[in-house]
Every structure is written in C-alpha cells, then in structure tokens.
Amino acid sequence: MARTLWLLGSLIAVGIGYILYEPSFDPESLRGARVVITGCSSGIGEQMAYEYAQMGAKVLITARRENRLKEVVAKMRELGAQEALYVAGDMGKAEDCERTIQTAKEKFGGLDILVINHLASTIDNKFFQFLWDGDMDYAQKHIQANYVSYLRLASLALPSLHRNSGSIVVVGSAAGRFGVPLNTLYSGTKFGLHGFFSSLRQELHIQKSNVSVTYIVLGAIDTVLGKKAIHDRGLDTKQQMAPVSSAAQAIIRGGATGQREVYYPWGQIWTLVKVWDFFPQVADYFLELSVIDGPKKLDRSPLLE
Ligand SMILES: *[C@@H]1O[C@H](CO)[C@@H](O)[C@H](O)[C@H]1NC(C)=O
C-alpha cells in the first residue's frame, strides 16, 4: 500500500515537473540571429520586434502600412538591433510572401527564425463579431490571408532554416485548441495551423532536420485586436487581459528553446485547453454562456431564418 502511494506520488511529481519544465533560455543566444516577423505594425508583432532588437538580433518585419513600419524600424535601431529592415506587403498575396523571404536571404545571407504572426483582421469589420452566415467570399479571403500564407511563408523559408538548424514559430490561439462562438473562421484557421504544423514537426523530425516548430496558444492579450475581440462579445475589456510585453517574451523564449507549444498566459490557457480536451460539454457550456450573457444582442444567422 505504502509502496503504491509512493509510486503514485512520484508519478504525479514527475508529471507536474514535466508540465512546469522550462528549458533555460539565454537572451545572448539571439545576438546576431536572423529573424523574420510578420504582422509588426501593432500589437504582439510590434512588441516582438522591439524585444528581438534589444537582444541584438537582425530583424526583418512586415505589415501592410509602410508609415508604421518606418516608425517601428527606427525604434528597433534605437533599441540596439544589429539590423532592422521592413517589407511592406500583404501576406495574403503570394508575391509579397516571396519578396519577404527573398529580402531576408539577400540582406542577411540566410534565416534562423521565422515568426509567423500576422492576422488580416481588417479585411472588413465582421471579424470576431458574426454568427456564421455562409459568406464564402469572406471565408476564402480569410483562409488565404490567415492560413494559406502561413504555409507559404514556412515553405519558402524552410530550405534556409534547415541549413541553419532554425526555428518556425506559429502564433496561434487558444481558439485553435477549442471552439469559441463568434469565431468560426478565426478558430478554423488556427485549428488548421495547429494540425498542419504538428504534422510538419513530425516530418522534419523523421527526416532528421533540426528545424524546430513552435505553436503558440495565446489567450486574451492586451492589444487593440484583443480588446476588440473581448469588446465585440459584450464583455468587460478591463478584465483578464495579459500584458503584451510578457506575451512577446514568452513567444521569443519558446521559439529560441524549440518548445513544441507555448501556452500564454500559462495557467489559465493550459487549464482551459485541458478542460476542453477532457470535458468538452462543460467547456462549451461556459464558452456559450460568455456570449449569451453578454449585453450585445445577437441577430440570428441568416442560415437559420
Ligand atoms: C543537427 O544537429 C546535430 C547536433 O547539433 C548536428 O550534429 C547535425 O549535423 C545537425 N543536422 C543538420 C541537418 O544540420
């Protein structure tokens, strides 16, 4: 009996240790690293650009708004980036993805870290606030910009990342691990990315490539877009928003140490994902409640009229 308890205790301790284990991370290891980050005009992308800059990396950033990119690049240089460049473009377009990776290869001579982070949320204002209505034009645009482009960028960068034993970091979402109402397309693309990159990780491993693949499971982060997502479901934007700088640091650390997945904010998001895995009905109940109870009045989907 005592022996069984002892064994059980050890197993639980090992389990907890495994969950809490974080490989040590030396920011110095990123000095001179050649990094591409997409979606850097605001939010977490912008913050990651500053964090990598402070660590003395060579960084190329992208976004659609050139005036914003110029400002971000100027600040990155002040913060100590070895090099700071930008490519203004729309990652939903194949030629802009190609131009981004090509520029990094030409200017940096290769690539060590690709952080795919962009979110074409401004294709129109429906984002985060509509019940699925069967709008296939919108779906196509969304999938092109927020899913296909991730596959494209990773594929373009892979030969160089392979030569340099580099890292792919995919900024995903908790909505890529469980469904969330008013989020059909967002959740769909983030789930898709989780599936694609989980398979890719295995394939790289089978082929003895050292390229690591990290999927980031983000909760509500205190960015303009994060606030919009909370606000649009009629919830209080003051609660439960994790700071953008620690989100950016968690992503950078996860990529640099080649972790499979990073949950941020850790406790809350890890728990939610596990509850959804084991008790999906319970999780659904609360996730549905968060919308039904919101002050926002939802119209019915036209598909149900
Ligand atoms: C992967 O890393 C190992 C250990 O650092 C190294 O021996 C090997 O050459 C690397 N493989 C490739 C394809 O770079």
Coordinates of C-alpha atoms and ligand atoms in Angstrom, one line a residue:
M1 CA 0.0 0.0 0.0
A2 CA 2.7 2.5 1.1
R3 CA 4.7 1.4 -1.9
T4 CA 1.8 2.1 -4.3
L5 CA 1.2 5.5 -2.8
W6 CA 4.9 6.3 -3.1
L7 CA 4.9 5.2 -6.7
L8 CA 1.7 7.3 -7.4
G9 CA 3.2 10.3 -5.7
S10 CA 6.4 10.0 -7.7
L11 CA 4.4 9.7 -10.9
I12 CA 2.4 12.8 -10.1
A13 CA 5.6 14.7 -9.2
V14 CA 7.2 13.7 -12.5
G15 CA 4.1 14.8 -14.3
I16 CA 4.0 18.2 -12.7
G17 CA 7.7 18.6 -13.2
Y18 CA 7.2 17.8 -16.9
I19 CA 4.4 20.3 -17.2
L20 CA 6.3 23.1 -15.4
Y21 CA 9.7 22.4 -17.0
E22 CA 11.0 25.3 -19.0
P23 CA 14.3 24.9 -20.8
S24 CA 16.8 27.6 -19.8
F25 CA 17.0 30.5 -22.1
D26 CA 19.9 32.8 -22.6
P27 CA 18.9 36.0 -24.5
E28 CA 22.5 36.3 -25.6
S29 CA 21.9 33.3 -27.8
L30 CA 19.8 35.6 -30.1
R31 CA 22.5 38.2 -30.6
G32 CA 23.1 38.3 -34.4
A33 CA 20.2 35.8 -35.1
R34 CA 18.5 36.5 -38.4
V35 CA 14.8 36.9 -37.7
V36 CA 11.7 37.5 -39.9
I37 CA 8.5 38.5 -38.1
T38 CA 5.2 39.1 -40.0
G39 CA 2.4 41.5 -38.8
C40 CA 4.5 44.1 -36.9
S41 CA 2.5 47.3 -37.3
S42 CA 1.0 46.9 -33.9
G43 CA 0.3 44.5 -31.0
I44 CA 2.4 41.5 -30.3
G45 CA 4.3 41.6 -33.6
E46 CA 5.5 45.1 -32.9
Q47 CA 6.5 44.2 -29.3
M48 CA 8.4 41.1 -30.5
A49 CA 10.3 43.4 -33.0
Y50 CA 11.5 45.5 -30.0
E51 CA 12.4 42.5 -27.9
Y52 CA 14.5 40.9 -30.6
A53 CA 16.0 44.3 -31.3
Q54 CA 17.1 44.7 -27.7
M55 CA 18.7 41.3 -27.8
G56 CA 20.8 42.5 -30.8
A57 CA 19.2 40.4 -33.5
K58 CA 19.0 41.1 -37.2
V59 CA 15.3 41.6 -37.8
L60 CA 13.1 42.0 -40.9
I61 CA 9.5 42.9 -40.1
T62 CA 6.4 43.1 -42.4
A63 CA 3.0 44.7 -42.4
R64 CA 0.8 46.5 -44.9
R65 CA 1.2 50.0 -43.5
E66 CA 4.6 51.4 -44.6
N67 CA 4.4 54.5 -42.4
R68 CA 4.0 52.4 -39.3
L69 CA 6.9 50.0 -40.4
K70 CA 9.2 53.0 -40.7
E71 CA 8.4 54.1 -37.1
V72 CA 8.9 50.6 -35.7
V73 CA 12.2 50.1 -37.6
A74 CA 13.5 53.4 -36.3
K75 CA 12.7 52.4 -32.7
M76 CA 14.3 49.0 -33.2
R77 CA 17.6 50.6 -34.3
E78 CA 17.5 52.8 -31.2
L79 CA 17.0 49.7 -29.0
G80 CA 20.1 48.0 -30.5
A81 CA 19.0 45.8 -33.4
Q82 CA 22.1 44.8 -35.4
E83 CA 20.0 45.3 -38.4
A84 CA 16.4 46.4 -38.8
L85 CA 14.6 46.2 -42.2
Y86 CA 11.0 46.1 -43.4
V87 CA 9.0 44.8 -46.3
A88 CA 5.6 46.5 -46.8
G89 CA 3.2 44.0 -48.1
D90 CA 0.1 41.9 -47.7
M91 CA 0.9 38.3 -46.7
G92 CA -2.3 37.2 -48.3
K93 CA -0.5 37.7 -51.6
A94 CA 2.0 35.1 -52.8
E95 CA 4.3 37.6 -54.3
D96 CA 4.6 39.6 -51.0
C97 CA 5.5 36.4 -49.1
E98 CA 8.1 35.6 -51.7
R99 CA 9.5 39.1 -51.5
T100 CA 9.7 38.9 -47.7
I101 CA 11.7 35.7 -47.6
Q102 CA 13.9 36.7 -50.6
T103 CA 14.8 40.0 -49.0
A104 CA 15.8 38.3 -45.7
K105 CA 18.0 35.8 -47.6
E106 CA 19.6 38.6 -49.7
K107 CA 20.2 41.1 -46.9
F108 CA 21.0 38.7 -44.0
G109 CA 22.5 35.8 -46.1
G110 CA 20.1 33.3 -44.5
L111 CA 17.4 32.9 -41.9
D112 CA 17.4 31.5 -38.4
I113 CA 14.0 32.2 -37.0
L114 CA 10.6 32.8 -38.8
V115 CA 7.9 34.1 -36.6
I116 CA 4.5 34.0 -38.5
N117 CA 2.2 36.3 -36.6
H118 CA 0.1 38.4 -39.0
L119 CA -3.6 38.5 -38.9
A120 CA -5.6 40.0 -41.7
S121 CA -8.4 41.1 -39.4
T122 CA -9.1 44.3 -41.2
I123 CA -10.3 42.7 -44.4
D124 CA -13.6 44.0 -43.1
N125 CA -15.3 44.7 -39.8
K126 CA -17.0 41.4 -39.3
F127 CA -14.1 39.9 -37.6
F128 CA -14.9 38.4 -34.1
Q129 CA -18.5 39.5 -34.3
F130 CA -20.7 37.5 -36.5
L131 CA -22.5 34.2 -36.3
W132 CA -21.5 32.0 -39.3
D133 CA -23.6 33.2 -42.2
G134 CA -22.3 31.2 -45.1
D135 CA -20.3 34.1 -46.6
M136 CA -17.9 32.1 -48.7
D137 CA -16.1 35.1 -50.3
Y138 CA -15.2 36.3 -46.8
A139 CA -14.2 32.8 -45.9
Q140 CA -11.9 32.5 -48.9
K141 CA -10.2 35.8 -48.1
H142 CA -9.8 34.9 -44.5
I143 CA -8.3 31.4 -45.2
Q144 CA -5.9 32.9 -47.8
A145 CA -4.6 35.6 -45.5
N146 CA -4.6 33.8 -42.2
Y147 CA -3.9 30.1 -43.2
V148 CA -2.5 29.6 -46.7
S149 CA 0.0 32.4 -46.2
Y150 CA 1.4 30.7 -43.1
L151 CA 2.1 27.5 -45.1
R152 CA 3.6 29.6 -47.9
L153 CA 6.0 31.5 -45.7
A154 CA 7.1 28.4 -43.9
S155 CA 7.7 26.6 -47.1
L156 CA 9.7 29.5 -48.6
A157 CA 11.9 29.8 -45.5
L158 CA 12.4 26.0 -44.8
P159 CA 15.4 25.4 -47.0
S160 CA 17.3 28.2 -45.3
L161 CA 16.0 27.3 -41.8
H162 CA 17.1 23.7 -42.4
R163 CA 20.7 24.7 -43.4
N164 CA 20.9 26.8 -40.2
S165 CA 19.0 24.5 -37.8
G166 CA 16.5 27.2 -37.3
S167 CA 13.0 27.7 -35.9
I168 CA 9.5 28.2 -37.1
V169 CA 7.2 30.0 -34.7
V170 CA 3.5 30.0 -35.4
V171 CA 1.5 32.5 -33.4
G172 CA -1.8 30.5 -32.8
S173 CA -4.5 30.9 -30.3
A174 CA -6.5 29.1 -27.6
A175 CA -9.2 29.3 -30.2
G176 CA -7.0 27.0 -32.2
R177 CA -7.4 24.4 -29.5
F178 CA -11.1 24.8 -28.6
G179 CA -14.1 26.3 -30.4
V180 CA -15.3 29.8 -29.4
P181 CA -18.6 31.2 -30.6
L182 CA -18.4 34.2 -33.0
N183 CA -15.0 32.9 -34.0
T184 CA -15.8 30.3 -36.7
L185 CA -13.2 31.4 -39.3
Y186 CA -10.6 32.5 -36.8
S187 CA -10.9 29.3 -34.8
G188 CA -11.0 27.3 -38.0
T189 CA -7.7 28.7 -39.4
K190 CA -6.0 28.5 -36.0
F191 CA -7.0 24.8 -35.6
G192 CA -5.8 24.2 -39.1
L193 CA -2.4 25.7 -38.4
H194 CA -2.1 23.6 -35.3
G195 CA -2.8 20.5 -37.4
F196 CA -0.5 21.4 -40.2
F197 CA 2.4 22.4 -38.1
S198 CA 2.1 19.5 -35.7
S199 CA 2.4 17.1 -38.8
L200 CA 5.2 19.2 -40.2
R201 CA 7.1 18.9 -36.9
Q202 CA 7.0 15.1 -37.1
E203 CA 8.0 15.1 -40.7
L204 CA 11.0 17.2 -40.0
H205 CA 12.0 15.0 -37.1
I206 CA 11.6 11.8 -39.3
Q207 CA 13.9 13.4 -41.8
K208 CA 16.5 14.4 -39.2
S209 CA 16.1 18.1 -39.7
N210 CA 17.0 20.3 -36.7
V211 CA 14.3 22.8 -37.6
S212 CA 12.0 23.3 -34.6
V213 CA 8.3 24.1 -34.9
T214 CA 6.6 26.0 -32.0
Y215 CA 2.9 26.6 -31.9
I216 CA 1.8 29.5 -29.6
V217 CA -1.5 29.0 -27.8
L218 CA -2.4 32.6 -26.9
G219 CA -5.2 33.8 -24.6
A220 CA -6.7 37.3 -24.5
I221 CA -3.7 39.7 -24.8
D222 CA -4.0 43.4 -24.1
T223 CA -3.7 44.6 -27.7
V224 CA -6.1 46.7 -29.8
L225 CA -7.3 43.4 -31.5
G226 CA -7.5 41.5 -28.2
K227 CA -9.6 44.3 -26.8
K228 CA -11.9 44.3 -29.9
A229 CA -12.4 40.5 -29.6
I230 CA -13.5 40.9 -25.9
H231 CA -15.5 44.0 -26.5
D232 CA -17.3 42.6 -29.6
R233 CA -18.8 39.8 -27.4
G234 CA -20.0 42.4 -25.0
L235 CA -17.5 41.5 -22.2
D236 CA -15.6 43.8 -19.9
T237 CA -12.3 44.7 -21.6
K238 CA -10.7 45.6 -18.3
Q239 CA -10.6 42.0 -17.1
Q240 CA -8.3 39.1 -18.0
M241 CA -6.1 40.8 -20.5
A242 CA -2.5 39.6 -20.3
P243 CA 0.3 42.2 -20.9
V244 CA 1.6 42.3 -24.5
S245 CA 5.3 42.6 -23.5
S246 CA 5.3 39.3 -21.5
A247 CA 3.3 37.6 -24.3
A248 CA 6.1 38.7 -26.7
Q249 CA 8.8 37.4 -24.3
A250 CA 7.1 34.1 -23.9
I251 CA 6.9 33.6 -27.7
I252 CA 10.5 34.5 -28.2
R253 CA 11.7 32.2 -25.4
G254 CA 9.6 29.3 -26.7
G255 CA 11.0 29.7 -30.2
A256 CA 14.6 30.0 -29.1
T257 CA 14.3 26.9 -26.9
G258 CA 12.5 24.9 -29.6
Q259 CA 9.4 24.1 -27.4
R260 CA 6.5 22.3 -29.2
E261 CA 3.9 24.6 -27.7
V262 CA 3.7 27.6 -25.6
Y263 CA 0.6 28.5 -23.5
Y264 CA 0.3 32.1 -22.6
P265 CA -1.0 33.2 -20.1
W266 CA 0.2 29.8 -18.9
G267 CA -2.1 28.7 -16.1
Q268 CA -5.3 30.0 -17.4
I269 CA -4.9 28.8 -21.0
W270 CA -3.3 25.4 -20.3
T271 CA -6.2 24.7 -17.9
L272 CA -8.9 25.7 -20.4
V273 CA -7.4 23.6 -23.1
K274 CA -7.2 20.6 -20.9
V275 CA -10.8 21.1 -19.6
W276 CA -11.9 21.3 -23.2
D277 CA -10.0 18.1 -24.1
F278 CA -11.5 16.1 -21.2
F279 CA -14.9 17.7 -20.6
P280 CA -15.8 19.4 -23.8
Q281 CA -19.5 19.8 -22.9
V282 CA -18.6 21.7 -19.7
A283 CA -16.2 23.9 -21.6
D284 CA -18.8 24.5 -24.3
Y285 CA -21.4 25.5 -21.7
F286 CA -19.2 28.3 -20.3
L287 CA -18.0 29.4 -23.7
E288 CA -21.5 29.7 -25.0
L289 CA -22.6 31.5 -21.8
S290 CA -20.0 34.1 -22.3
V291 CA -21.7 35.2 -25.5
I292 CA -25.4 34.6 -24.5
D293 CA -24.9 36.6 -21.2
G294 CA -23.1 39.5 -22.9
P295 CA -25.0 42.7 -23.3
K296 CA -24.6 42.5 -27.0
K297 CA -27.8 41.4 -28.8
L298 CA -27.0 38.8 -31.4
D299 CA -29.2 38.5 -34.5
R300 CA -29.8 35.1 -35.8
S301 CA -27.7 33.7 -38.6
P302 CA -29.5 34.2 -41.9
L303 CA -28.9 30.5 -42.5
L304 CA -31.5 29.8 -39.7
E305 CA -34.1 32.3 -40.7
Ligands
LIG1 C1 21.5 18.8 -36.3 O1 22.2 19.0 -35.0 C2 23.2 18.0 -34.7 C3 23.6 18.3 -33.3 O2 23.9 19.6 -33.1 C4 24.3 18.1 -35.8 O3 25.2 17.1 -35.5 C5 23.7 17.8 -37.1 O4 24.6 18.0 -38.1 C6 22.5 18.8 -37.4 N1 21.9 18.4 -38.6 C7 21.7 19.2 -39.6 C8 20.9 18.7 -40.8 O5 22.0 20.4 -39.6

